[in-house]
Amino acid sequence: MQTCKKNRSLLIEILIALAFVGGALFASTAAYADAENDALIDEGRIIYDETAGGVGCAACHGLLATGDPDAGAPYIRGAGKSEVDAALDGAVPMMGFIELNKQERKAIVAYLGYLTYAEEVLLDPEVAAGKVLFEETAGGVGCQECHGIDAQGDIGPNIVGKETADIYEQLLDNPAMGFIKLTRVEVDSVAAYLNYLHDLETH
Ligand code: HEC
Ligand code: HEC
């Protein structure tokens, strides 16, 4: 009887410890990291980037769902099930050619939710400063002028994930970029932003 009680209290202790570890893990890896959700996000990313309607939602809404004024397609990060369903089921005639089943829609919504995590990372001052330099101010035009929206490439190549050293090399040696003057801190910020774009793509 005695041992049985002892065992039981040991068992309870183990359970409490496990719950504690589980809780800590959950807290540290945030809501997006559980395996099932991860798989769903990956599925949604492929549909979003490439397969929806044979072109991907990205064709109109932009690779990171921030919208594309030229296509008249709005920012849709964080759009919920009802908004996605409405848009696909007739509210947006331009999207009429896209057919997605229930599972695919669920995956898309998970992915759009994941992209809102992008907003939180942007609260990091270094990344936020890098975004402004990238999009608008570096050299008076922004890197985006030549490297395209979300650094996907335009006149200049795709530079997602490029690091401080890569940027310095170009600022010194690349005649096309010679007019851009940046401080060390600014180069670090731009690199932080390019790294952020890389994380978003690969999560
Ligand atoms: C061919 C271009 C195109 C594609 C591809 C496309 N959309 Fe759209 N989408 C639009 C346009 C344009 C609008 C805005 C319509 C309007 O404002 O009347 C829109 C609106 C939306 C809205 C409503 C947003 C709002 O604020 O009202 C959602 C949600 C949406 N799209 C989701 C998606 C998803 C998810 C995909 C991929 C499965 C997708 N779209 C693919 C062009 C597109
Ligand atoms: C006026 C146009 C222009 C602007 C603005 C510009 N770049 Fe470039 N960049 C280029 C071109 C063109 C190349 C390709 C040069 C080559 O291949 O020799 C390049 C190459 C690069 C490369 C090397 C990529 C590789 O794969 O080798 C990096 C990194 C880079 N740019 C970063 C930046 C950053 C960061 C900014 C903003 C601070 C910026 N660029 C602004 C035109 C530009």
JSON list of C-alpha atoms in Angstrom, two decimals, residues 6 10-11 14 18 25 50 74 81 95 102-103 106 112 118-119 136 171 179 184-185 193:
[
{"chain": "A", "resi": 6, "resn": "LYS", "atom": "CA", "xyz": [4.73, 6.40, -3.29]},
{"chain": "A", "resi": 10, "resn": "LEU", "atom": "CA", "xyz": [6.15, 9.81, -8.22]},
{"chain": "A", "resi": 11, "resn": "LEU", "atom": "CA", "xyz": [3.96, 9.38, -11.26]},
{"chain": "A", "resi": 14, "resn": "ILE", "atom": "CA", "xyz": [6.62, 13.06, -13.48]},
{"chain": "A", "resi": 18, "resn": "LEU", "atom": "CA", "xyz": [6.29, 16.72, -18.28]},
{"chain": "A", "resi": 25, "resn": "LEU", "atom": "CA", "xyz": [8.49, 24.20, -25.15]},
{"chain": "A", "resi": 50, "resn": "GLU", "atom": "CA", "xyz": [2.49, 28.56, -57.22]},
{"chain": "A", "resi": 74, "resn": "PRO", "atom": "CA", "xyz": [-5.11, 44.05, -51.61]},
{"chain": "A", "resi": 81, "resn": "LYS", "atom": "CA", "xyz": [-11.62, 31.48, -43.58]},
{"chain": "A", "resi": 95, "resn": "MET", "atom": "CA", "xyz": [-10.46, 35.01, -58.85]},
{"chain": "A", "resi": 102, "resn": "LYS", "atom": "CA", "xyz": [-11.76, 22.54, -48.26]},
{"chain": "A", "resi": 103, "resn": "GLN", "atom": "CA", "xyz": [-8.34, 21.21, -47.25]},
{"chain": "A", "resi": 106, "resn": "LYS", "atom": "CA", "xyz": [-7.59, 25.51, -44.76]},
{"chain": "A", "resi": 112, "resn": "LEU", "atom": "CA", "xyz": [-1.86, 33.70, -44.42]},
{"chain": "A", "resi": 118, "resn": "ALA", "atom": "CA", "xyz": [5.93, 38.63, -40.19]},
{"chain": "A", "resi": 119, "resn": "GLU", "atom": "CA", "xyz": [4.33, 41.72, -38.72]},
{"chain": "A", "resi": 136, "resn": "GLU", "atom": "CA", "xyz": [12.71, 53.69, -50.13]},
{"chain": "A", "resi": 171, "resn": "LEU", "atom": "CA", "xyz": [28.74, 48.80, -52.49]},
{"chain": "A", "resi": 179, "resn": "PHE", "atom": "CA", "xyz": [25.93, 56.02, -55.78]},
{"chain": "A", "resi": 184, "resn": "ARG", "atom": "CA", "xyz": [27.83, 50.33, -41.12]},
{"chain": "A", "resi": 185, "resn": "VAL", "atom": "CA", "xyz": [24.67, 50.34, -39.02]},
{"chain": "A", "resi": 193, "resn": "TYR", "atom": "CA", "xyz": [15.79, 42.82, -43.44]}
]
